[in-house]
Tab-separated table of C-alpha atoms (C1' of nucleotides) in Angstrom:
chain	number	residue	atom	x	y	z
V	1	MET	CA	-46.544	-27.604	-58.096
V	2	LEU	CA	-45.956	-31.148	-60.356
V	3	VAL	CA	-45.349	-33.308	-57.571
V	4	PRO	CA	-47.997	-32.757	-55.053
V	5	VAL	CA	-47.460	-33.052	-51.703
V	6	ASP	CA	-50.355	-35.307	-49.874
V	7	ALA	CA	-48.720	-36.400	-47.099
V	8	LEU	CA	-48.439	-32.403	-45.917
V	9	LYS	CA	-51.764	-32.029	-45.525
V	10	GLY	CA	-51.825	-30.487	-41.306
V	11	HIS	CA	-48.557	-28.868	-41.940
V	12	LEU	CA	-47.643	-27.571	-44.054
V	13	ASP	CA	-48.962	-24.016	-41.539
V	14	LEU	CA	-45.947	-25.393	-40.175
V	15	VAL	CA	-43.843	-25.936	-43.351
V	16	LEU	CA	-43.895	-22.642	-44.358
V	17	LEU	CA	-43.861	-20.939	-40.583
V	18	ALA	CA	-40.173	-22.001	-40.382
V	19	ALA	CA	-39.730	-20.700	-43.827
V	20	LEU	CA	-39.759	-17.707	-42.534
V	21	ALA	CA	-38.715	-17.777	-39.350
V	22	GLU	CA	-35.153	-16.679	-41.175
V	23	GLY	CA	-36.808	-13.437	-42.308
V	24	PRO	CA	-39.351	-11.613	-44.586
V	25	ALA	CA	-39.571	-13.426	-47.865
V	26	HIS	CA	-42.297	-12.977	-50.756
V	27	GLY	CA	-44.589	-16.635	-51.149
V	28	TYR	CA	-42.407	-17.376	-54.514
V	29	ALA	CA	-39.027	-17.520	-53.248
V	30	LEU	CA	-40.899	-19.357	-50.409
V	31	ILE	CA	-41.716	-22.072	-52.353
V	32	ASP	CA	-38.486	-22.153	-53.918
V	33	GLU	CA	-36.419	-21.851	-50.041
V	34	ILE	CA	-38.638	-24.964	-48.437
V	35	ARG	CA	-38.049	-26.852	-52.781
V	36	ASP	CA	-34.843	-26.817	-51.339
V	37	ARG	CA	-34.763	-27.192	-48.643
V	38	SER	CA	-36.318	-30.451	-48.985
V	39	ASP	CA	-34.310	-31.066	-51.859
V	40	GLY	CA	-36.768	-31.761	-53.713
V	41	ALA	CA	-39.415	-33.249	-51.898
V	42	PHE	CA	-41.679	-30.453	-50.748
V	43	ASP	CA	-42.900	-28.369	-54.515
V	44	LEU	CA	-45.678	-26.641	-53.295
V	45	ALA	CA	-48.297	-25.103	-56.497
V	46	GLU	CA	-48.246	-21.717	-55.975
V	47	GLY	CA	-52.411	-22.400	-55.288
V	48	THR	CA	-51.198	-23.733	-52.995
V	49	VAL	CA	-49.483	-21.133	-51.152
V	50	TYR	CA	-50.996	-18.181	-51.151
V	51	PRO	CA	-54.339	-19.265	-49.993
V	52	VAL	CA	-52.234	-20.831	-46.521
V	53	LEU	CA	-50.557	-17.255	-46.487
V	54	TYR	CA	-53.241	-14.827	-46.425
V	55	ARG	CA	-54.919	-17.934	-44.134
V	56	LEU	CA	-51.509	-17.202	-41.775
V	57	GLU	CA	-51.648	-13.431	-41.895
V	58	SER	CA	-55.246	-13.289	-40.994
V	59	GLY	CA	-55.344	-15.047	-37.864
V	60	GLY	CA	-52.338	-12.528	-36.858
V	61	LEU	CA	-49.509	-14.689	-37.663
V	62	LEU	CA	-47.551	-13.024	-40.881
V	63	THR	CA	-47.709	-9.402	-41.695
V	64	SER	CA	-47.154	-8.347	-45.242
V	65	SER	CA	-46.306	-5.581	-47.065
V	66	TRP	CA	-46.084	-4.989	-50.982
V	67	THR	CA	-41.910	-4.171	-52.853
V	68	VAL	CA	-41.589	-3.002	-55.874
V	69	ALA	CA	-38.794	-3.410	-57.511
V	70	GLY	CA	-38.404	-2.120	-60.992
V	71	ARG	CA	-42.150	-2.602	-61.979
V	72	ARG	CA	-42.137	-6.106	-60.374
V	73	ARG	CA	-44.504	-6.193	-57.536
V	74	ARG	CA	-43.630	-8.721	-54.429
V	75	ARG	CA	-45.569	-9.204	-51.230
V	76	MET	CA	-43.535	-9.623	-48.465
V	77	TYR	CA	-44.173	-11.535	-45.625
V	78	ARG	CA	-42.718	-12.085	-42.185
V	79	LEU	CA	-43.655	-13.916	-38.737
V	80	THR	CA	-45.032	-11.869	-36.182
V	81	LYS	CA	-44.612	-12.980	-33.193
V	82	ARG	CA	-48.082	-13.897	-32.553
V	83	GLY	CA	-46.508	-16.141	-35.227
V	84	ARG	CA	-42.976	-17.371	-34.175
V	85	THR	CA	-44.713	-18.431	-30.626
V	86	GLU	CA	-46.877	-21.233	-33.635
V	87	LEU	CA	-44.219	-22.051	-35.391
V	88	ALA	CA	-42.429	-22.609	-31.342
V	89	LYS	CA	-45.907	-24.663	-30.271
V	90	GLU	CA	-45.957	-26.375	-33.777
V	91	ARG	CA	-42.326	-27.606	-33.662
V	92	GLY	CA	-42.833	-28.899	-30.403
V	93	GLU	CA	-46.466	-30.614	-31.341
V	94	TRP	CA	-44.192	-32.132	-34.912
V	95	LYS	CA	-42.432	-33.017	-32.617
V	96	GLN	CA	-43.854	-35.344	-30.265
V	97	PHE	CA	-46.538	-36.382	-33.304
V	98	SER	CA	-43.543	-37.711	-34.922
V	99	GLU	CA	-42.178	-39.300	-32.364
V	100	THR	CA	-45.962	-41.114	-31.543
V	101	MET	CA	-45.754	-41.980	-35.165
V	102	LYS	CA	-42.904	-43.842	-35.234
V	103	ALA	CA	-43.772	-46.276	-31.810
V	104	VAL	CA	-47.364	-46.436	-33.688
V	105	VAL	CA	-46.108	-47.370	-37.190
V	106	ALA	CA	-42.615	-49.186	-35.868
K	1	MET	CA	-62.719	-39.855	-28.911
K	2	LEU	CA	-62.582	-36.655	-27.157
K	3	VAL	CA	-59.453	-35.371	-28.477
K	4	PRO	CA	-59.566	-35.405	-32.490
K	5	VAL	CA	-56.184	-36.282	-34.251
K	6	ASP	CA	-55.519	-33.092	-36.590
K	7	ALA	CA	-52.270	-33.686	-37.135
K	8	LEU	CA	-52.707	-37.709	-38.253
K	9	LYS	CA	-54.859	-36.105	-41.000
K	10	GLY	CA	-52.942	-38.495	-44.835
K	11	HIS	CA	-51.751	-40.513	-42.426
K	12	LEU	CA	-54.385	-42.618	-40.794
K	13	ASP	CA	-54.687	-45.036	-43.655
K	14	LEU	CA	-50.853	-45.837	-42.507
K	15	VAL	CA	-51.765	-45.882	-39.426
K	16	LEU	CA	-54.425	-48.328	-39.123
K	17	LEU	CA	-52.934	-51.103	-41.885
K	18	ALA	CA	-49.811	-50.995	-39.061
K	19	ALA	CA	-52.410	-51.633	-36.783
K	20	LEU	CA	-53.500	-54.427	-38.509
K	21	ALA	CA	-50.012	-55.822	-39.151
K	22	GLU	CA	-49.556	-58.325	-36.452
K	23	GLY	CA	-53.034	-59.896	-36.498
K	24	PRO	CA	-56.370	-59.595	-38.273
K	25	ALA	CA	-58.201	-57.718	-35.250
K	26	HIS	CA	-62.471	-55.443	-35.225
K	27	GLY	CA	-62.675	-52.162	-35.249
K	28	TYR	CA	-63.339	-51.253	-31.815
K	29	ALA	CA	-60.556	-53.024	-31.285
K	30	LEU	CA	-57.908	-51.098	-33.364
K	31	ILE	CA	-59.337	-48.248	-31.771
K	32	ASP	CA	-57.996	-49.728	-28.001
K	33	GLU	CA	-55.043	-50.424	-29.574
K	34	ILE	CA	-54.163	-47.805	-31.277
K	35	ARG	CA	-54.785	-45.848	-28.255
K	36	ASP	CA	-52.566	-48.514	-26.325
K	37	ARG	CA	-49.197	-47.728	-28.952
K	38	SER	CA	-49.886	-44.596	-29.218
K	39	ASP	CA	-49.892	-44.057	-25.241
K	40	GLY	CA	-52.989	-42.075	-25.457
K	41	ALA	CA	-52.690	-39.017	-27.949
K	42	PHE	CA	-54.397	-41.697	-31.612
K	43	ASP	CA	-58.080	-41.482	-29.854
K	44	LEU	CA	-60.074	-41.709	-32.527
K	45	ALA	CA	-63.422	-41.183	-33.484
K	46	GLU	CA	-65.649	-44.962	-33.544
K	47	GLY	CA	-66.889	-42.114	-36.484
K	48	THR	CA	-63.569	-41.274	-38.434
K	49	VAL	CA	-62.036	-45.286	-38.612
K	50	TYR	CA	-65.272	-46.700	-39.919
K	51	PRO	CA	-65.033	-44.930	-43.340
K	52	VAL	CA	-61.757	-45.694	-42.763
K	53	LEU	CA	-62.040	-49.242	-43.276
K	54	TYR	CA	-64.613	-49.618	-45.298
K	55	ARG	CA	-62.769	-47.435	-48.039
K	56	LEU	CA	-59.750	-49.292	-47.271
K	57	GLU	CA	-61.200	-52.934	-47.559
K	58	SER	CA	-62.953	-51.622	-51.240
K	59	GLY	CA	-59.408	-51.058	-52.356
K	60	GLY	CA	-58.757	-54.389	-51.985
K	61	LEU	CA	-55.425	-53.750	-48.332
K	62	LEU	CA	-58.335	-55.395	-45.573
K	63	THR	CA	-61.297	-58.195	-46.260
K	64	SER	CA	-63.415	-58.602	-43.203
K	65	SER	CA	-66.197	-61.267	-42.197
K	66	TRP	CA	-68.677	-61.162	-39.452
K	67	THR	CA	-67.678	-63.094	-35.683
K	68	VAL	CA	-70.798	-63.630	-33.431
K	69	ALA	CA	-69.878	-64.586	-29.643
K	70	GLY	CA	-72.706	-64.883	-28.253
K	71	ARG	CA	-75.023	-62.863	-29.925
K	72	ARG	CA	-72.658	-59.816	-30.203
K	73	ARG	CA	-71.694	-59.016	-33.854
K	74	ARG	CA	-67.978	-57.817	-34.585
K	75	ARG	CA	-66.610	-57.467	-37.558
K	76	MET	CA	-63.643	-59.055	-38.368
K	77	TYR	CA	-61.115	-57.321	-40.805
K	78	ARG	CA	-57.529	-58.877	-41.721
K	79	LEU	CA	-54.542	-57.489	-44.076
K	80	THR	CA	-54.627	-58.882	-47.285
K	81	LYS	CA	-51.643	-59.240	-49.470
K	82	ARG	CA	-51.643	-55.572	-51.343
K	83	GLY	CA	-52.238	-54.393	-47.724
K	84	ARG	CA	-49.193	-55.759	-46.637
K	85	THR	CA	-47.245	-54.422	-49.797
K	86	GLU	CA	-48.745	-51.362	-49.197
K	87	LEU	CA	-48.269	-51.324	-45.546
K	88	ALA	CA	-43.744	-52.025	-46.537
K	89	LYS	CA	-45.307	-48.780	-48.590
K	90	GLU	CA	-46.571	-46.047	-46.937
K	91	ARG	CA	-44.785	-46.782	-43.810
K	92	GLY	CA	-41.536	-46.327	-46.469
K	93	GLU	CA	-42.770	-42.787	-47.502
K	94	TRP	CA	-43.521	-42.500	-44.395
K	95	LYS	CA	-39.494	-42.477	-42.557
K	96	GLN	CA	-38.886	-39.967	-45.768
K	97	PHE	CA	-41.189	-37.590	-44.937
K	98	SER	CA	-40.094	-37.541	-41.364
K	99	GLU	CA	-36.881	-36.472	-42.588
K	100	THR	CA	-37.579	-34.155	-45.058
K	101	MET	CA	-40.039	-32.956	-42.631
K	102	LYS	CA	-36.994	-32.529	-40.300
K	103	ALA	CA	-34.352	-30.982	-42.347
K	104	VAL	CA	-37.442	-28.016	-43.469
K	105	VAL	CA	-38.876	-27.689	-40.395
K	106	ALA	CA	-34.983	-27.776	-37.827
O	1	DC	C1'	-37.179	-8.889	-82.055
O	2	DA	C1'	-39.588	-12.720	-81.367
O	3	DA	C1'	-40.815	-16.249	-78.814
O	4	DA	C1'	-40.427	-18.810	-74.859
O	5	DG	C1'	-39.330	-19.971	-70.531
O	6	DA	C1'	-38.384	-17.840	-65.320
O	7	DT	C1'	-40.474	-14.778	-61.984
O	8	DA	C1'	-44.727	-13.679	-59.392
O	9	DC	C1'	-49.201	-13.002	-57.746
O	10	DC	C1'	-54.244	-14.222	-57.621
O	11	DT	C1'	-58.939	-17.266	-57.815
O	12	DA	C1'	-63.229	-19.960	-57.941
O	13	DG	C1'	-64.273	-24.489	-57.701
O	14	DA	C1'	-62.596	-29.805	-56.818
O	15	DA	C1'	-61.214	-33.262	-53.869
O	16	DC	C1'	-60.391	-35.987	-50.494
O	17	DT	C1'	-59.913	-36.872	-45.626
O	18	DT	C1'	-61.208	-36.503	-40.870
O	19	DC	C1'	-65.013	-35.200	-37.673
O	20	DT	C1'	-69.404	-33.792	-35.737
O	21	DA	C1'	-73.009	-35.826	-33.890
O	22	DG	C1'	-76.095	-38.652	-33.934
O	23	DG	C1'	-78.488	-43.557	-34.438
O	24	DT	C1'	-79.301	-49.489	-33.034
O	25	DA	C1'	-78.269	-52.897	-30.305
O	26	DT	C1'	-75.374	-56.118	-26.585
O	27	DT	C1'	-73.614	-56.769	-22.444
O	28	DG	C1'	-71.390	-56.343	-17.676
O	29	DC	C1'	-71.940	-53.737	-12.906
O	30	DA	C1'	-73.380	-51.203	-9.181
R	1	DT	C1'	-83.069	-50.792	-12.860
R	2	DG	C1'	-79.988	-47.721	-14.733
R	3	DC	C1'	-76.144	-46.416	-16.493
R	4	DA	C1'	-71.288	-47.072	-18.588
R	5	DA	C1'	-68.567	-50.197	-21.157
R	6	DT	C1'	-68.779	-52.853	-25.540
R	7	DA	C1'	-69.582	-52.327	-31.009
R	8	DC	C1'	-71.549	-51.123	-35.215
R	9	DC	C1'	-73.356	-47.465	-38.095
R	10	DT	C1'	-74.338	-43.214	-41.094
R	11	DA	C1'	-75.529	-38.514	-42.530
R	12	DG	C1'	-73.811	-34.335	-43.081
R	13	DA	C1'	-69.744	-30.325	-42.367
R	14	DA	C1'	-65.811	-28.534	-42.135
R	15	DG	C1'	-60.993	-27.698	-43.587
R	16	DT	C1'	-57.572	-28.666	-46.325
R	17	DT	C1'	-54.921	-28.505	-50.652
R	18	DC	C1'	-55.197	-29.371	-55.929
R	19	DT	C1'	-56.890	-28.571	-59.851
R	20	DA	C1'	-56.919	-24.928	-63.652
R	21	DG	C1'	-57.093	-21.896	-64.530
R	22	DG	C1'	-56.561	-16.193	-65.066
R	23	DT	C1'	-52.776	-11.147	-65.044
R	24	DA	C1'	-48.295	-9.238	-65.993
R	25	DT	C1'	-43.005	-8.357	-65.532
R	26	DC	C1'	-38.982	-9.562	-67.085
R	27	DT	C1'	-34.902	-12.420	-68.896
R	28	DT	C1'	-32.548	-15.793	-72.223
R	29	DT	C1'	-32.372	-17.070	-76.439
R	30	DG	C1'	-33.433	-18.221	-81.254
DNA sequence: CAAAGATACCTAGAACTTCTAGGTATTGCA
DNA sequence: TGCAATACCTAGAAGTTCTAGGTATCTTTG
């Protein structure tokens, strides 16, 4: 939220898919999860995350459903089979990409 | 040219600065250099590279001058002092970023 | 108990980068 | 001679992320 993460451009899908790999979660919790995993470095704005989740869902990589706790509504997202496949693919691509960057930039 | 490199989004400046680190070069040669260093993976379109070079120059990170070989004109780019500083900074940021990605995505 | 802050969702439009798809001109090679 | 490679350039499209708002509920604190 406070610190935008421009470097993530193009890799945000991967980050969100990875954050969902261990089980369903709702948007706000994903932001926390990613902030924790990155030790505070990836501090995503809600306005960044929600549209990406919709895009991933409309692409068939996620499904969502509303859950209610008291009067509090949450939209839970979970990976589809295709989403899991895509995650594996993007992890591989990231690995490739970061190794290439090392070679190019070093 | 043939294979766009979307993953580079946000890191192209670094790649170009790094390609210029070992000495001046012109745009077309930079594209070759980057393709070689990346073993063919980063195959940039000219229409991608030239505007970035202008942006870097207008930001004071590069200077350029025309050279002529026969009737062939080439615009040679070289890093400025500020460009070199920026390169060091961006290399550090990349390292940080890629380590964070490893933690988040793994 | 009132106010503030955290939780949780959402959206429209701006900003920015990169890509697409052209264009020109010179040089070398078949 | 014609084609590919070299070498530059540009306008506009496309796409992602950010900014800057908005609503509502729940919890903590003064």
